[in-house]
Structures are given as structure tokens and as C-alpha cells.
PDB file of C-alpha atoms in Angstrom:
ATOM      1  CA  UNK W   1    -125.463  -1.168  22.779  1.00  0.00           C
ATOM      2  CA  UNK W   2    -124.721  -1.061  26.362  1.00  0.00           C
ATOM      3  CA  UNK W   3    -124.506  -4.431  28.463  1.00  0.00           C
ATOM      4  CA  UNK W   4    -126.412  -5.150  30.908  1.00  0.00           C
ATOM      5  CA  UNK W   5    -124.394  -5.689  34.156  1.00  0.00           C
ATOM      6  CA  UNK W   6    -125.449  -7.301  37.591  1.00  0.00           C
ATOM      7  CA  UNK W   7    -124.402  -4.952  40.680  1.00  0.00           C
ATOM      8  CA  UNK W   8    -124.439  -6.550  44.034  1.00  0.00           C
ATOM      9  CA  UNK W   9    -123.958  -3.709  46.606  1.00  0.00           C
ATOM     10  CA  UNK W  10    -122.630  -5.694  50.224  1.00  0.00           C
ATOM     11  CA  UNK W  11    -122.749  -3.450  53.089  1.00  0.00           C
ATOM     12  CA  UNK W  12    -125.254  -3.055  56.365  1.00  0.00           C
ATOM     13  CA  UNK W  13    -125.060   0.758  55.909  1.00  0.00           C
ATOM     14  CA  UNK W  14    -129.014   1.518  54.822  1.00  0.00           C
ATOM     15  CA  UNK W  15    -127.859   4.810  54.368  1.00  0.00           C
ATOM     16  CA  UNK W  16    -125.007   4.300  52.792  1.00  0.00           C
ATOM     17  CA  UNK W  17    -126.598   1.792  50.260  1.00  0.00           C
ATOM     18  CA  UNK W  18    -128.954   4.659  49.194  1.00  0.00           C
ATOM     19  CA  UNK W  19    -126.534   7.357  48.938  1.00  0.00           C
ATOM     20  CA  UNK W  20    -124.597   5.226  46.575  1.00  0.00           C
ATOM     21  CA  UNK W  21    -127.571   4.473  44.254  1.00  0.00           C
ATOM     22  CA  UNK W  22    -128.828   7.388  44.634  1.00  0.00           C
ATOM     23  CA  UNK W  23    -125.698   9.348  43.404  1.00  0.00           C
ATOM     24  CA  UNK W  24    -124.725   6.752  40.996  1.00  0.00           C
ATOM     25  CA  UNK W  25    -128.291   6.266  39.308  1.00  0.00           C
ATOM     26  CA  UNK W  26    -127.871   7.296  35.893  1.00  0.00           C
ATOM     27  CA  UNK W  27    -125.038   4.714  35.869  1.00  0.00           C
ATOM     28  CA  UNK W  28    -127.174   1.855  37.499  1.00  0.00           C
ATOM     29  CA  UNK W  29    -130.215   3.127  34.920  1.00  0.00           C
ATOM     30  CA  UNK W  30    -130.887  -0.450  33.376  1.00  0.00           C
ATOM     31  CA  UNK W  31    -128.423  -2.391  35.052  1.00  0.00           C
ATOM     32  CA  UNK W  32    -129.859  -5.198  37.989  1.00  0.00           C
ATOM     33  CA  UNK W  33    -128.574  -4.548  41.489  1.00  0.00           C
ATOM     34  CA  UNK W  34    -129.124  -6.587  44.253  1.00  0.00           C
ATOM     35  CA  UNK W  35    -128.959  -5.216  47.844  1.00  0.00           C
ATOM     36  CA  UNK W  36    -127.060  -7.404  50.914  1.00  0.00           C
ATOM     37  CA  UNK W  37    -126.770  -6.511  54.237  1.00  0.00           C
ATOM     38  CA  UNK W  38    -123.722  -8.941  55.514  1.00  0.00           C
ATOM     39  CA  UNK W  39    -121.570 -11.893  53.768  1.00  0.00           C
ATOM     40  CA  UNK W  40    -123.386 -14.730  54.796  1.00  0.00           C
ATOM     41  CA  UNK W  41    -126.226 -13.737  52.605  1.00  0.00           C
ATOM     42  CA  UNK W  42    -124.349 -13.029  49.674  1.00  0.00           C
ATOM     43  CA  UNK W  43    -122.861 -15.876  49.833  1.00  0.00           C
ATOM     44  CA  UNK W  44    -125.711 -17.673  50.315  1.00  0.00           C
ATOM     45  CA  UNK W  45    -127.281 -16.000  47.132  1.00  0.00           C
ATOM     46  CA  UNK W  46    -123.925 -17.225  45.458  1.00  0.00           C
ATOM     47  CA  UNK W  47    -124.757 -20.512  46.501  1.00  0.00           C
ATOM     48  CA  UNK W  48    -128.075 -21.148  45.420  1.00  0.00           C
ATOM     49  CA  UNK W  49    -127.473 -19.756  41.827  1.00  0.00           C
ATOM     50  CA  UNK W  50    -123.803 -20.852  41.104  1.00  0.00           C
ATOM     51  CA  UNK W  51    -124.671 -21.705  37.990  1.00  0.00           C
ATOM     52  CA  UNK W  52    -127.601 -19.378  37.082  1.00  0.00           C
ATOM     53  CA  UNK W  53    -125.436 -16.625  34.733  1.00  0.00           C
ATOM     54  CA  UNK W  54    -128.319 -13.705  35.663  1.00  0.00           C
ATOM     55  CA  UNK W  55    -128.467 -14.442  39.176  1.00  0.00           C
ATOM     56  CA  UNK W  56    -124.878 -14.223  39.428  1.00  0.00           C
ATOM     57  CA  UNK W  57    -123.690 -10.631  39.770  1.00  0.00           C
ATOM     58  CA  UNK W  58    -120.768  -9.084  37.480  1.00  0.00           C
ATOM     59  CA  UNK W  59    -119.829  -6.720  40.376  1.00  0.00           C
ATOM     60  CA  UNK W  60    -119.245  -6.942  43.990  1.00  0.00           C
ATOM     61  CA  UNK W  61    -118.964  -3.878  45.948  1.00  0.00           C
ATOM     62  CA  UNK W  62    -118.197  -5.306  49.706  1.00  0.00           C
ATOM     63  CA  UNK W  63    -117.632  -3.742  52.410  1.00  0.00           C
ATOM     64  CA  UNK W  64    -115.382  -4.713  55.789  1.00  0.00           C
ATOM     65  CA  UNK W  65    -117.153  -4.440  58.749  1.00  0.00           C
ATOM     66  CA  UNK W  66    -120.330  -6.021  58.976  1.00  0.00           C
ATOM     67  CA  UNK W  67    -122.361  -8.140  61.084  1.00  0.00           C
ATOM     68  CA  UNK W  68    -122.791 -11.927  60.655  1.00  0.00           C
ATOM     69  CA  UNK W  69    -119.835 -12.949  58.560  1.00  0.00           C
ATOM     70  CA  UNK W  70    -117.764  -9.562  57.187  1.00  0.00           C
ATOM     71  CA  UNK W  71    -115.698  -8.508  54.088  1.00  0.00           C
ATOM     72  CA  UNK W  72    -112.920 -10.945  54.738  1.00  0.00           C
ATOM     73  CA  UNK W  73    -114.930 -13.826  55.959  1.00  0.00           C
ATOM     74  CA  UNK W  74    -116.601 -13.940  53.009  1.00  0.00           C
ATOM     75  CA  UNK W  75    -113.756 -13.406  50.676  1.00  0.00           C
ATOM     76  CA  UNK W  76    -112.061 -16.940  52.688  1.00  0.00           C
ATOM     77  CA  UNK W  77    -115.675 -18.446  51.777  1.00  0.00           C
ATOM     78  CA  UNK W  78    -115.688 -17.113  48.237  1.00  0.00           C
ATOM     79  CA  UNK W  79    -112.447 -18.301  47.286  1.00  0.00           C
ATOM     80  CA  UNK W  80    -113.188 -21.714  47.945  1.00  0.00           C
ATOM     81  CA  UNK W  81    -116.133 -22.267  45.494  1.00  0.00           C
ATOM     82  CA  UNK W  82    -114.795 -19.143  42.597  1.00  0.00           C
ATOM     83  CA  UNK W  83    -113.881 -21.348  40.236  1.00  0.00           C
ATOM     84  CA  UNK W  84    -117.484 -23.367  40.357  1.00  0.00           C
ATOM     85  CA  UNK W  85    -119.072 -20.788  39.263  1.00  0.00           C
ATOM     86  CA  UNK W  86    -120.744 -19.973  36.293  1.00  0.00           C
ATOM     87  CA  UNK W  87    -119.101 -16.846  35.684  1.00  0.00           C
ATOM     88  CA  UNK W  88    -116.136 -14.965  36.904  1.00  0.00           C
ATOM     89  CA  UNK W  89    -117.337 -12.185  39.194  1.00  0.00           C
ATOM     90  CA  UNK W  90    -115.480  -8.943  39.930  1.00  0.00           C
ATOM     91  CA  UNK W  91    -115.253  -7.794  43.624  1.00  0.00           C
ATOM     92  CA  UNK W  92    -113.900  -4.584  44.766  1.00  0.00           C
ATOM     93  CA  UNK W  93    -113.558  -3.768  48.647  1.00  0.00           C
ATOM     94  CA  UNK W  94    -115.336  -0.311  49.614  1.00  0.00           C
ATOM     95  CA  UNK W  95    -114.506   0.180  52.877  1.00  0.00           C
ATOM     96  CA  UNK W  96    -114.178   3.606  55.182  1.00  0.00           C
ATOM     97  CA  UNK W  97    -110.923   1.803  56.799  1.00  0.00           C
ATOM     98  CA  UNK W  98    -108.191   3.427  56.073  1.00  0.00           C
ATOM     99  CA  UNK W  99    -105.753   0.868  57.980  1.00  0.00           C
ATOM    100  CA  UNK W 100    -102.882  -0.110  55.895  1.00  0.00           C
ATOM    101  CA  UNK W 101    -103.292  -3.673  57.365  1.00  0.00           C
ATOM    102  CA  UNK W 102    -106.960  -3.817  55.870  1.00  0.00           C
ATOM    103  CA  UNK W 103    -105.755  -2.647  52.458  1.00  0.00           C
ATOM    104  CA  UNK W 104    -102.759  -5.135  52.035  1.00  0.00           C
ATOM    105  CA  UNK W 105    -105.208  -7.970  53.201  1.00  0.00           C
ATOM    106  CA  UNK W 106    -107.835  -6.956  51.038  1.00  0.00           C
ATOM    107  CA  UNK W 107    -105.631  -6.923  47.712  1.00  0.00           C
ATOM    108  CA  UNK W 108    -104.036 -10.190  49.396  1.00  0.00           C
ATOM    109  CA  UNK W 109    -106.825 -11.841  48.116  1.00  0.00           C
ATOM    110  CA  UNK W 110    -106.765 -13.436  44.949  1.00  0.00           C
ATOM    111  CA  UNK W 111    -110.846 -12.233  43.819  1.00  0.00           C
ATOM    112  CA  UNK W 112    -110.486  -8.886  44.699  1.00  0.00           C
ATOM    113  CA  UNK W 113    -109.608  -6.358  41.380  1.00  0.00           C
ATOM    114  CA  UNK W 114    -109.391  -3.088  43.906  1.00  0.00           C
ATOM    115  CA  UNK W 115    -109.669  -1.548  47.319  1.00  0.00           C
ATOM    116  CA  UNK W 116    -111.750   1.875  47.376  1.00  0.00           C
ATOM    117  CA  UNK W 117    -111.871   4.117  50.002  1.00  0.00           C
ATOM    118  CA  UNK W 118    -115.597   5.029  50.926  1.00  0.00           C
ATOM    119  CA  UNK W 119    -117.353   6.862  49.597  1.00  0.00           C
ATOM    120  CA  UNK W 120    -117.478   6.095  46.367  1.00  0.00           C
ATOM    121  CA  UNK W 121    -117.967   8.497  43.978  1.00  0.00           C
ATOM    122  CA  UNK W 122    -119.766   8.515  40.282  1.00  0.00           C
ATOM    123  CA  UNK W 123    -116.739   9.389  38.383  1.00  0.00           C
ATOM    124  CA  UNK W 124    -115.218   5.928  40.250  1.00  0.00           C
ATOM    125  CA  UNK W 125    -117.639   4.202  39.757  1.00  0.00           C
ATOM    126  CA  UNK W 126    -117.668   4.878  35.865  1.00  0.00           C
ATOM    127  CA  UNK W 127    -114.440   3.816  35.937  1.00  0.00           C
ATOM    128  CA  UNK W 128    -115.043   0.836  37.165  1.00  0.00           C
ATOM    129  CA  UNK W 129    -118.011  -0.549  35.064  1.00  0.00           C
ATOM    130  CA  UNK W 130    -116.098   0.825  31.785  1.00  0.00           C
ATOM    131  CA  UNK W 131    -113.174  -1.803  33.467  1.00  0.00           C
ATOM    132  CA  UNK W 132    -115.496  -4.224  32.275  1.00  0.00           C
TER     133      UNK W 132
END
């Protein structure tokens, strides 16, 4: 039986956010995902169900460069209340960047498994829900 797996898709992209659901689908067939536009409101969601095990996602995709708080400003935020959480959440940084600088500060973060250069693919991300 296959799990069931929360996928929280952070990026301010519309397009982007459709494309990748889109041409993922059959992987995302019965799984939750949850939509965010910037950090703040993930964060935010984080927040207010820290200790709700389905609200929580398994899976953070996050991008860099977004309005309101980005990719790294959230990470800062995250890794202050990670380990109050009800469950241990896997991010992964999608960004277009291709900056060296942006990588090594990505993976410089202790919650983040893996930095993917956009876009991401199906056969990806397969790999990483079978990671799981």
C-alpha cells in the first residue's frame, strides 16, 4: 500500500506551480498538496498546525526568490521552531539560480536534504518521494 504523503509546493510562480503538478500528476494522484505563494505563509501554516501530523507537510519544495519573506528567510525562521514540531519535514530547494553562492547556502542549512535546479522533472521527483 502506498503512503499517503503531504506535498507543500513554495514558490510565487502560478505558472510554474501548475506545470509542476501538472507534469508530475500521476505521482501527486492521492497524495495532499498544499499550494504557497511566499515563506511567510508557509510558515505561518507551520505555525498554526505544529503539532497537527496531517496539516504538517512531509515535503517542502521551496523556492529562492520570492516576495514577502524568500527561500532563505524562511529556512532562518524554520530552523528555529524544527525540532517543535510534530514531525520531521523534508525540504528541498528548487530554485532556477544557478549561483554557486545560492547552492552552498542552501545545503548550509541544516533542514534542507537537496538543492534542485528548476525545473523539476517527474523522473526527480520519483526519486525523491521513493527517498522517503
Amino acid at each position: 500500500m502506498k503512503n499517503i504523503l503531504h506535498i507543500c509546493i513554495v514558490d510565487d510562480d502560478d505558472i510554474y506551480k501548475y506545470a509542476l503538478t501538472k507534469s508530475v500528476a500521476t505521482l501527486l494522484e492521492g497524495n495532499q498538496v498544499s499550494l504557497f505563494a511566499n515563506g511567510e505563509d508557509t510558515l505561518d501554516h507551520i505555525l498554526t498546525h505544529q503539532n497537527d501530523l496531517a496539516a504538517l507537510p512531509d515535503i517542502i519544495l521551496l523556492d529562492i526568490d520570492m516576495p514577502v519573506m524568500d527561500g532563505f528567510q524562511f529556512l532562518e525562521e524554520y530552523e528555529k521552531i524544527a525540532h517543535s514540531l510534530a514531525k520531521k519535514i523534508t525540504i528541498y530547494m528548487v530554485s532556477s539560480s544557478v549561483d554557486p553562492e545560492d547552492v552552498i547556502r542552501a545545503k548550509s542549512f541544516e533542514t534542507v536534504t537537496d538543492y534542485i535546479s528548476k525545473p523539476l522533472n517527474e523522473n526527480k521527483f520519483e526519486s525523491i518521494l521513493s527517498e522517503l
